[in-house]
Coordinates of C-alpha atoms in Angstrom, one line a residue:
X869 CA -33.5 94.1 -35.2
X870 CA -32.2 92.8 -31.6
X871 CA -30.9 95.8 -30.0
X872 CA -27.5 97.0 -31.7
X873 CA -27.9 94.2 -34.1
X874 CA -29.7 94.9 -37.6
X875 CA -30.3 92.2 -40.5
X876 CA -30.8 94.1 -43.8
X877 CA -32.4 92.7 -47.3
X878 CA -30.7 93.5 -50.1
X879 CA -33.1 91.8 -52.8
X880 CA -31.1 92.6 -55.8
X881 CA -27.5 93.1 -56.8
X882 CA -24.4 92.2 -55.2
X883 CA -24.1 92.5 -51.5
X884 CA -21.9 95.2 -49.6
X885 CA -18.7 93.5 -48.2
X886 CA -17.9 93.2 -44.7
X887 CA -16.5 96.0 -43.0
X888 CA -19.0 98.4 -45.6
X889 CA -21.0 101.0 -43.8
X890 CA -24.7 100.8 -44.4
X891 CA -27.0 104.0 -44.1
X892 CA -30.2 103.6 -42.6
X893 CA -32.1 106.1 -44.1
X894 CA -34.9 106.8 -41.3
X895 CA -37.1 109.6 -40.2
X896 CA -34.9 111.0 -37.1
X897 CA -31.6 114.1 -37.5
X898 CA -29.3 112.1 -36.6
X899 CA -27.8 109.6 -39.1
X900 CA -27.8 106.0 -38.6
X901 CA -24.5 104.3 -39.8
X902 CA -23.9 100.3 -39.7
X903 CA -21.1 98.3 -40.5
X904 CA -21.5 94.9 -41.8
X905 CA -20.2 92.2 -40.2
X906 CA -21.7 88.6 -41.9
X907 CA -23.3 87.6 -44.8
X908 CA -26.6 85.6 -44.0
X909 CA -27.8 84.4 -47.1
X910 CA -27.2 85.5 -51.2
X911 CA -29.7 88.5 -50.3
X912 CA -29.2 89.3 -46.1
X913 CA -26.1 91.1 -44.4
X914 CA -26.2 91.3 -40.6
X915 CA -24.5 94.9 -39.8
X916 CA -24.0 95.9 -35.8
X917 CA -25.0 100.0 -35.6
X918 CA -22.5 102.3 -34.6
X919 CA -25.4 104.6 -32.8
X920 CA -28.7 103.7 -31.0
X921 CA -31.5 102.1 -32.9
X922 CA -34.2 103.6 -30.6
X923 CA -37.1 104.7 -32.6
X924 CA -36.0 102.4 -35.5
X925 CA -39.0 100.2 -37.5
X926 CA -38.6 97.0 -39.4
X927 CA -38.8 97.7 -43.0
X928 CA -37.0 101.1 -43.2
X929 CA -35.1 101.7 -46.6
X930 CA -31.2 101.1 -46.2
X931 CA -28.7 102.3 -48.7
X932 CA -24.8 100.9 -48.9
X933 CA -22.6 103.5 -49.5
X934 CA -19.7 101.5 -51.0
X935 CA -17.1 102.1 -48.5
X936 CA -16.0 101.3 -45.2
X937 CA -16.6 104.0 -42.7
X938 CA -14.6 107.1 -43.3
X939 CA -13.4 110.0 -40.9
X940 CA -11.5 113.3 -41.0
X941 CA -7.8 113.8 -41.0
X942 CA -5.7 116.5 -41.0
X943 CA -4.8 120.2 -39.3
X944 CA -8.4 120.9 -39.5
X945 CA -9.7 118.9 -36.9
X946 CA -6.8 119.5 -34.3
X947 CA -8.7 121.5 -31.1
X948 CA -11.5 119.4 -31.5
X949 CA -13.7 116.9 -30.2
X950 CA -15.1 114.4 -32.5
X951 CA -16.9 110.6 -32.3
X952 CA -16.7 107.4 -33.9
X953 CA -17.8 108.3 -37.3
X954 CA -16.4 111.8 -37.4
X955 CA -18.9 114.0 -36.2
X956 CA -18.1 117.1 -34.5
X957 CA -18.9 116.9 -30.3
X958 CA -17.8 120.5 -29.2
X959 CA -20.5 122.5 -31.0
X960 CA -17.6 124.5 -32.9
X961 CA -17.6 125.7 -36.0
X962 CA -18.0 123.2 -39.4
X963 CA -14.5 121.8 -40.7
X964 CA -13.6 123.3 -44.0
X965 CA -15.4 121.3 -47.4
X966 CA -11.5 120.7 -48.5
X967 CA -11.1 118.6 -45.2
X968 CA -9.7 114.9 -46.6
X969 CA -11.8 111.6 -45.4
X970 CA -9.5 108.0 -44.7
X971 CA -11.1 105.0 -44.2
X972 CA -10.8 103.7 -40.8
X973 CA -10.1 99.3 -41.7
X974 CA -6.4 100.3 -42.7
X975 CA -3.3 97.3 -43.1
X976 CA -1.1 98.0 -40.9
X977 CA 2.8 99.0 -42.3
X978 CA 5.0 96.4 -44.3
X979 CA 7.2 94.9 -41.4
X980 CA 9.9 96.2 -43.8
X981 CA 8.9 99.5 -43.2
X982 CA 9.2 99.3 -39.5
X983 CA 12.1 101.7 -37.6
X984 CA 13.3 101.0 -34.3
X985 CA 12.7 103.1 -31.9
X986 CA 14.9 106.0 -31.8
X987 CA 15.4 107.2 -28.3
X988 CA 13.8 107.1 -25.0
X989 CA 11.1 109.1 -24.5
X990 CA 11.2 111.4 -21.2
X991 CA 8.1 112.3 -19.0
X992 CA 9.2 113.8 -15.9
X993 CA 7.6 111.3 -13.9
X994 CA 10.4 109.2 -11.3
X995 CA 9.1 106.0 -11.3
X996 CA 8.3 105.4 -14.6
X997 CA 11.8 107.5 -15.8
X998 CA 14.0 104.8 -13.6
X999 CA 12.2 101.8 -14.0
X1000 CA 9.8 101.5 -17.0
X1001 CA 11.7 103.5 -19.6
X1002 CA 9.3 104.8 -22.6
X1003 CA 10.5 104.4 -25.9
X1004 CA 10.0 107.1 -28.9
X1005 CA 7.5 105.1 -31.7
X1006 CA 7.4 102.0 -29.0
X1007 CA 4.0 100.9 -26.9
X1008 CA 3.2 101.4 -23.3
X1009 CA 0.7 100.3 -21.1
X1010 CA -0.6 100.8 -17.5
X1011 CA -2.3 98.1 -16.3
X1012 CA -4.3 98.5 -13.0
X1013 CA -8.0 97.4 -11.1
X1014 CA -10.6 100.0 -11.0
X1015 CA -9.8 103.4 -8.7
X1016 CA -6.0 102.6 -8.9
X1017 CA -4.8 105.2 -10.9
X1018 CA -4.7 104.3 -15.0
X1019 CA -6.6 107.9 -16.0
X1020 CA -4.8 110.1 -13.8
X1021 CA -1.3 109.2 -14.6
X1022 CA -2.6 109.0 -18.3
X1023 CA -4.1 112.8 -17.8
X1024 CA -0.4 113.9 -16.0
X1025 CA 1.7 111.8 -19.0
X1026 CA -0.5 114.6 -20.9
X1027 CA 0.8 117.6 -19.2
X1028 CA 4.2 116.2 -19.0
X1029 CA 4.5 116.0 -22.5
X1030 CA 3.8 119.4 -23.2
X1031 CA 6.7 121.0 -22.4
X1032 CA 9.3 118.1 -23.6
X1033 CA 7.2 116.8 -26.6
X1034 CA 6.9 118.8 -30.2
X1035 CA 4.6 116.5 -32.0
X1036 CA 0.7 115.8 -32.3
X1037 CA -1.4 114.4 -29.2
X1038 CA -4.4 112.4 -30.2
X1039 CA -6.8 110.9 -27.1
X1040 CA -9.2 107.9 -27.5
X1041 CA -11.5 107.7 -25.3
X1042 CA -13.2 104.0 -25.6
X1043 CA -16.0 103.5 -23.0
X1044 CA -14.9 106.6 -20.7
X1045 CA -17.3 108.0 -18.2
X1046 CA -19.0 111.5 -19.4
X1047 CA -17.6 113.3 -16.2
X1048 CA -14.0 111.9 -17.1
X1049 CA -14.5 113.1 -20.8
X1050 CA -15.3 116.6 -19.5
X1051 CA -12.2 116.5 -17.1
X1052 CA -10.0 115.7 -19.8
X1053 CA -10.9 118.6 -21.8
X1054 CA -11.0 121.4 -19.3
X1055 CA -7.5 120.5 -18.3
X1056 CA -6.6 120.2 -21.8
X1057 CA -7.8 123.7 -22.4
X1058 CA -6.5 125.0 -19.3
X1059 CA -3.0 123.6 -19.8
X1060 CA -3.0 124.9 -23.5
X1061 CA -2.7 121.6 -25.4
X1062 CA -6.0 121.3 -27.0
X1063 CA -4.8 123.2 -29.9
X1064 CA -1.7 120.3 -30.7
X1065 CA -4.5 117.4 -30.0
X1066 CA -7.6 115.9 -31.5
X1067 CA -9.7 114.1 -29.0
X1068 CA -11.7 111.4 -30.3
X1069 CA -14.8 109.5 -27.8
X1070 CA -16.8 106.7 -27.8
X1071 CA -18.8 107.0 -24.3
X1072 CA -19.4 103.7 -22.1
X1073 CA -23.4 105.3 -22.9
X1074 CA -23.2 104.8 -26.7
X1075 CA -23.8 101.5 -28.2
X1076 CA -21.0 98.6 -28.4
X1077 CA -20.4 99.4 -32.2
X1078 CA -19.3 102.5 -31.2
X1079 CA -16.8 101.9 -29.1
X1080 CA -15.5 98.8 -30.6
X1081 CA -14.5 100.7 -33.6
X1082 CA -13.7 104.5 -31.7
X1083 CA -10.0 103.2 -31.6
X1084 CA -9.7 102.6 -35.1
X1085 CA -11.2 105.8 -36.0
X1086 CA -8.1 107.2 -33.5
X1087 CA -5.3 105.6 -34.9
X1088 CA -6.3 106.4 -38.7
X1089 CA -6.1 110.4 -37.6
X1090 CA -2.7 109.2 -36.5
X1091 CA -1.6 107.5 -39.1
X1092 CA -2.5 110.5 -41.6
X1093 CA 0.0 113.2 -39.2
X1094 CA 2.3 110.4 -39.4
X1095 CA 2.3 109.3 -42.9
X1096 CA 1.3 112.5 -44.4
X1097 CA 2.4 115.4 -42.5
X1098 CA 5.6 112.8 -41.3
X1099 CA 5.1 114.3 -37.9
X1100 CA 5.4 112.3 -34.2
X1101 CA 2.2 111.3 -32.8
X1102 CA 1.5 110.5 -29.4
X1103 CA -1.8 108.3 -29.4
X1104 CA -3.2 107.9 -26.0
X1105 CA -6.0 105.2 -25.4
X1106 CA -8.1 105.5 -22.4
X1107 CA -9.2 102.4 -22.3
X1108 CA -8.2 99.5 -24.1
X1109 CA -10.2 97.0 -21.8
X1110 CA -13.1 98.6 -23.2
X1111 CA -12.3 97.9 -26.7
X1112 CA -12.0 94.5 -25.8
X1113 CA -15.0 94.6 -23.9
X1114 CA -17.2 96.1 -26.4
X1115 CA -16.1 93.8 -29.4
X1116 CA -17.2 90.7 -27.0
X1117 CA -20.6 92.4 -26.6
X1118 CA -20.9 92.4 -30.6
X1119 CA -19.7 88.7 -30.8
X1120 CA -22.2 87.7 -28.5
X1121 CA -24.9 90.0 -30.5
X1122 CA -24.0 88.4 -33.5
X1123 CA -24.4 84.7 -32.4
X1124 CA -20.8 83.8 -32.0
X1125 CA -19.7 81.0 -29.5
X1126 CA -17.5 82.5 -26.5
X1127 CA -13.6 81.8 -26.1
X1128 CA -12.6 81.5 -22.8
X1129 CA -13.7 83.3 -20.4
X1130 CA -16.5 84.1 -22.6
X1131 CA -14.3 86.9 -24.5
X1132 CA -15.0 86.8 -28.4
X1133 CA -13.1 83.6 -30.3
X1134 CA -11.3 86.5 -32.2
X1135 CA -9.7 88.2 -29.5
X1136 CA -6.1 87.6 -30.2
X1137 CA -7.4 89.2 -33.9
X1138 CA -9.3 92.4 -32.4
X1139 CA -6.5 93.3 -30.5
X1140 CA -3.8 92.6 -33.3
X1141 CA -5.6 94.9 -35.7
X1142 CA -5.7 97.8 -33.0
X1143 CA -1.7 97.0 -32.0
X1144 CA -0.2 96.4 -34.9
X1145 CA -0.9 99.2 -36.9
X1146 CA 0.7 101.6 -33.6
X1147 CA 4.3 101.6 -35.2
X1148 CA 7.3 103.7 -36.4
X1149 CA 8.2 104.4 -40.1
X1150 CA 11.2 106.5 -41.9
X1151 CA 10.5 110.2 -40.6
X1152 CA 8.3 109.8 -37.8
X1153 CA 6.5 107.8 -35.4
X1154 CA 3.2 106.7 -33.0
X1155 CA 4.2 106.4 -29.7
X1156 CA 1.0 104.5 -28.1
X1157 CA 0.3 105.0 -24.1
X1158 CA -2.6 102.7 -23.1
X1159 CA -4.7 102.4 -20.1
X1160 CA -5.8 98.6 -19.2
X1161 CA -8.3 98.2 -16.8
X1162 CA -7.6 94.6 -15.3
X1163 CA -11.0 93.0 -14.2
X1164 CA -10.4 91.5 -10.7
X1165 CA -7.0 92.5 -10.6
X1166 CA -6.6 89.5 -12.6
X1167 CA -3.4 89.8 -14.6
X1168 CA -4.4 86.5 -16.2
X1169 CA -7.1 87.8 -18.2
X1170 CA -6.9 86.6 -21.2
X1171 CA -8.2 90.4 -22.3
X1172 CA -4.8 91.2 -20.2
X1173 CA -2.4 88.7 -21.5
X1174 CA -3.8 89.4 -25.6
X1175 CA -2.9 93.1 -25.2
X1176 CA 0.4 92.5 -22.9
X1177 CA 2.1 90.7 -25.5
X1178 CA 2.2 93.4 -28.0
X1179 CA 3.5 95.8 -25.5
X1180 CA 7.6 97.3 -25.3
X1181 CA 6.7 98.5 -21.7
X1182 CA 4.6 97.4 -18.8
X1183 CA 3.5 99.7 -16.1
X1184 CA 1.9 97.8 -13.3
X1185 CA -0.6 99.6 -10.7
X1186 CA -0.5 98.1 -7.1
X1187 CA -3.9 98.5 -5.5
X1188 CA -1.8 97.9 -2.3
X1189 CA 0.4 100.7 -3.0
X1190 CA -2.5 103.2 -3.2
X1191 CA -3.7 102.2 -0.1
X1192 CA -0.5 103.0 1.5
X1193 CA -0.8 106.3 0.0
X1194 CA 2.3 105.7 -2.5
X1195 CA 1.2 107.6 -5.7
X1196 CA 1.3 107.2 -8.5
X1197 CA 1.1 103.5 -7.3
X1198 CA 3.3 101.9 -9.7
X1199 CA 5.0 98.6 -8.6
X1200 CA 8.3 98.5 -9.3
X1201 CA 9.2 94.9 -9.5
X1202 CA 6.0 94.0 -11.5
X1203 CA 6.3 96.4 -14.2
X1204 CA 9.2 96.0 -16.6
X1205 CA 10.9 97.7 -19.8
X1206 CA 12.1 95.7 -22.6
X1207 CA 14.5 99.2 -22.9
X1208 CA 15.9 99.0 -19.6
X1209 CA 19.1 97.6 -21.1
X1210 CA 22.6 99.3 -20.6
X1211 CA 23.0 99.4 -24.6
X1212 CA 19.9 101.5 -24.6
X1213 CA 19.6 103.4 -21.3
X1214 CA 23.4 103.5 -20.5
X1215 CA 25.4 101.1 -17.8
X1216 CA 24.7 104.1 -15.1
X1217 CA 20.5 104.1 -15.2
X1218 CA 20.5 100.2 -15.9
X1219 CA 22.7 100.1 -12.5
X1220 CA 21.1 102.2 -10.7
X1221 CA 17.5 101.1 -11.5
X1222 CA 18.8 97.5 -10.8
X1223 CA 19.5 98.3 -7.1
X1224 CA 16.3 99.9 -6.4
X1225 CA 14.7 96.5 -7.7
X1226 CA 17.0 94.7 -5.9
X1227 CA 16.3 96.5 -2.4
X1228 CA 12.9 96.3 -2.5
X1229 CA 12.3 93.1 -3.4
X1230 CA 14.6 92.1 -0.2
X1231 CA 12.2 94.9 1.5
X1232 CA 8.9 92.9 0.2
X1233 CA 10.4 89.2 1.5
X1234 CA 11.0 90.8 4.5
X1235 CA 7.4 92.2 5.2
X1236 CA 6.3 88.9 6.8
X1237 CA 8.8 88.7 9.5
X1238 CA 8.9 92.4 10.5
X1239 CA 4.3 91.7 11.0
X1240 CA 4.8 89.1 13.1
X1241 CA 8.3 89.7 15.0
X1242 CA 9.2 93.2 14.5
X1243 CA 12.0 95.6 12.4
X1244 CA 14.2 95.0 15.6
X1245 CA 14.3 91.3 15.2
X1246 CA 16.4 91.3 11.8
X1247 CA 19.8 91.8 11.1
X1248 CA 21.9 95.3 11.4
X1249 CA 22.3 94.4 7.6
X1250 CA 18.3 94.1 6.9
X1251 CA 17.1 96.7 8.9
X1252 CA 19.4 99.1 6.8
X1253 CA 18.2 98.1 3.7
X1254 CA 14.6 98.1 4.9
X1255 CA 15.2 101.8 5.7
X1256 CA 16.6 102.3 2.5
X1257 CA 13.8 100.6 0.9
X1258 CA 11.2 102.5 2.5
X1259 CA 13.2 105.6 1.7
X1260 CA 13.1 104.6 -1.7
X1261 CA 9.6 104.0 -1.8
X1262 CA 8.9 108.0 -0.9
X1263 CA 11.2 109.3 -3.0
X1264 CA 9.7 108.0 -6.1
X1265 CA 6.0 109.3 -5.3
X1266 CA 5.5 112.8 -6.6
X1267 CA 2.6 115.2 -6.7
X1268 CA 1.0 115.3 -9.9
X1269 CA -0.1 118.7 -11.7
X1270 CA -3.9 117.0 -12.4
X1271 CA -4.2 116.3 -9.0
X1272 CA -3.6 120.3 -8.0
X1273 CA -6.9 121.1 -7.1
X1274 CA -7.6 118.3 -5.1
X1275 CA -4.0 117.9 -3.1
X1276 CA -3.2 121.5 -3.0
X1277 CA 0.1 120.6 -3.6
X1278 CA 2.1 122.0 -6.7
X1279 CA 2.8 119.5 -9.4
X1280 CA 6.8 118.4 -9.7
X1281 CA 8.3 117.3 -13.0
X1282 CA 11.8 115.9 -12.6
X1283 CA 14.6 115.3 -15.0
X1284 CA 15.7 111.7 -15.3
X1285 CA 19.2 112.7 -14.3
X1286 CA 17.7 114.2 -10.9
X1287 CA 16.1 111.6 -10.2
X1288 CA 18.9 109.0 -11.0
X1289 CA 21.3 111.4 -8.5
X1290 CA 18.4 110.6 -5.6
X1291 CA 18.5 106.7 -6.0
X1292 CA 22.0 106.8 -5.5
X1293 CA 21.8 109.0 -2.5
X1294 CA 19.8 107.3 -0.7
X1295 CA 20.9 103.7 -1.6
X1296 CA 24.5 104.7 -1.0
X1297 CA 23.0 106.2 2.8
X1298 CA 23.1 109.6 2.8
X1299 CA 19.8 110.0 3.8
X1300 CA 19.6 106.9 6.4
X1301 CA 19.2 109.8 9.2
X1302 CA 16.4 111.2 7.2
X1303 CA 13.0 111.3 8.2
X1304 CA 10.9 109.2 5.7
X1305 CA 8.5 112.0 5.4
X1306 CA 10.8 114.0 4.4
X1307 CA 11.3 112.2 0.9
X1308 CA 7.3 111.6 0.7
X1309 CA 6.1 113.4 -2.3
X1310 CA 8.3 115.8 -3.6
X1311 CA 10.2 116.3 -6.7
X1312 CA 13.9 116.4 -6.3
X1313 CA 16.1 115.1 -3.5
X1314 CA 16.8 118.8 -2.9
X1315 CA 13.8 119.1 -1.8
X1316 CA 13.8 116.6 0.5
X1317 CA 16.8 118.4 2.0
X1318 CA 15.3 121.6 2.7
X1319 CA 12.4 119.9 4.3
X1320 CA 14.8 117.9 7.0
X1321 CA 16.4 120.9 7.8
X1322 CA 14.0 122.4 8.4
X1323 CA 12.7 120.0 10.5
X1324 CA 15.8 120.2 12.4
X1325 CA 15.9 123.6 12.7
X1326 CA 12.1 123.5 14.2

């Protein structure tokens, strides 16, 4: 034994296969699964545990069950909380005995299987609405440093589905904080979706097993509603970094050289088997929304980079956007859409959305020379689309619903049409006498209207 790590004697027959779940069948509650990961010898399997081996002795009986680890599907476990191998969190009621068990190692569909996705998938939110279309069955991630963001706009893309989204809602939670576990299903409870979702945790507490193979266990209750029941899923993975993370800890627990960086040689692999399997098939879908921590605020992690290539859309966190106090901090000329296409959005939104790029990138070149000689120093032509720019910048903040208690400001959700009719206000000017507070966190440009005059009035 060497921490997570356990080498087991089988001294006669044939020996499990990789991927098999061992039982350790010691003196404690609280069963001990492993999964086998190498064969040592003709008679010695090294399996990483998918709980903690405190308390465990050398020369405890272990007994190979035959199969790869299996968990729970189905319209049983929906409202509940569960972990890596299954096992009920929220001390509810036992599932029903006729419950159905799938494996977790899974192949992912036939290529010729595959559907496009079929239509864009609305959230309410501006920024990501204009800019970084979602796409129905497609993958999205946010990527962002620590305290930028990622779990709160993943908690709002939550509520925001609730009203506009008729399908099942499963949550991974790889290497989350206890308190942010807790959060999630309060406001899950409070904002009545818990009965539509299955939440499923492995806890940055619990052992590297654990929450290397939490995703998996995830995605195979989504594949069941999908394949199944043929209904949409919306998998949400909170974070994705961490599954990355904790499948280096195991290579390095099982004697494997590092890659670069010192991630696991099978990196491109790990992430592959995770990704790959998140698709669409005839009669419904998996739409995946990812959080990716980015260590450093390196976006040339190779951790980064693996998962970024698998992606349909990119939603880039600017830690200096939050600490301007533009929430949710998405940058909009880092983060892109492979659906932001006029054949898919229409000629309008692709327009549109191209002009608000446009004019603030010309804002950003401009930053230097407005520090060091001033707004007045440029052109009548600049300084209008500066204004514009920074106008722009306010209008797509917007007070989240999560964020209630802590803001005391009421939640917006705005249609994509509402918000496409404010970005062409204001870049056309009809808002260049506007206060820029006025547009600073609020739903529509309505809104924003009332608020100036009022202002005026005052």
């Amino acid at each position: 034994m060497r921490g997570a790590v356990l080498d087991v004697a089988f001294p006669s027959g044939p020996l499990p296969a990789i991927n098999e779940i061992l039982r350790v069948e010691w003196d404690r509650s609280a069963a001990l699964l492993a999964e086998v990961q190498a064969h040592l010898d003709e008679k010695t399997v090294r399996a990483i545990a998918l709980a903690t081996t405190s308390g465990l002795a050398r020369g405890v009986r272990v007994a190979a069950t035959g199969a790869a680890l299996s968990v729970p599907v189905g319209q049983a476990i929906l409202g509940r909380v569960l972990d890596v191998a299954g096992n009920l969190c929220d001390g509810g009621p036992p599932l029903p005995p006729e419950t159905p068990f799938w494996p977790i190692h899974r192949e992912a569909p036939p290529l010729a299987e595959h559907k496009a996705a079929a239509g864009l998938f609305e959230t309410g939110i501006k920024v990501i609405d204009l800019l970084v279309p979602l796409a129905q069955g497609g993958k999205a991630a946010m990527f962002g440093g620590a305290g930028v963001g990622k779990t709160v706009l993943v908690m709002e893309l939550i509520h925001a589905m609730v009203q506009r989204y008729q399908g099942i809602s499963v949550f991974a939670g790889i290497g989350e904080r206890s308190r942010e576990g807790e959060e999630l299903l309060t406001e899950m409870k409070r904002s009545d979706v818990l009965a539509r979702s299955v939440l499923v945790f492995g806890q940055m507490n619990e052992p590297p097993g654990a929450r290397w193979r939490v995703g998996l266990t995830a995605l195979t209750i989504a594949e069941y509603f999908r394949d199944q029941l043929h209904q949409n899923v919306l998998l949400l993975i909170d974070n994705v970094f961490r599954f990355v993370q904790a499948g280096s800890e195991v290579s390095g627990l099982l004697g494997r050289l590092p890659s670069r960086v010192g991630y696991q040689p099978t990196l491109a692999t790990d992430v592959a088997a995770l990704q790959e399997r998140i698709a669409s098939v005839a009669g419904a879908a998996i739409t995946a929304i990812e959080a990716v921590y980015v260590p450093a605020d390196d976006f040339t992690d190779p951790a980064v980079t693996a998962i970024s290539s698998h992606l349909d859309s990119a939603i880039v966190l600017s830690r200096s956007m939050a600490a301007e106090g533009i929430y949710p901090a998405v940058d909009p000329l880092a983060s892109s859409s492979v659906l932001l296409d006029p054949l898919v959005v229409g000629t309008e939104h692709a327009e549109i959305a191209e002009r608000v790029r446009e004019t603030i990138a010309h804002y950003v070149e401009l930053k230097d020379i407005i520090a060091l000689l001033g707004v007045e120093e440029l052109s009548q032509q600049d300084r209008r689309i500066v204004a514009r720019a920074r106008r722009l910048q306010r209008f797509l903040t917007q007070p989240f619903v999560v964020t209630e208690a802590f803001t005391g400001t009421k939640g917006r959700s705005v249609s994509l049409a509402e918000t496409l009719a404010g970005c062409r206000a204001i870049l056309e000017g009809e808002t260049d006498d506007w206060m820029e507070s006025s547009l600073y966190m609020i739903g529509t440009l309505e809104e924003a209207k009332q608020r100036e005059t009022a202002r005026k009035t005052a």
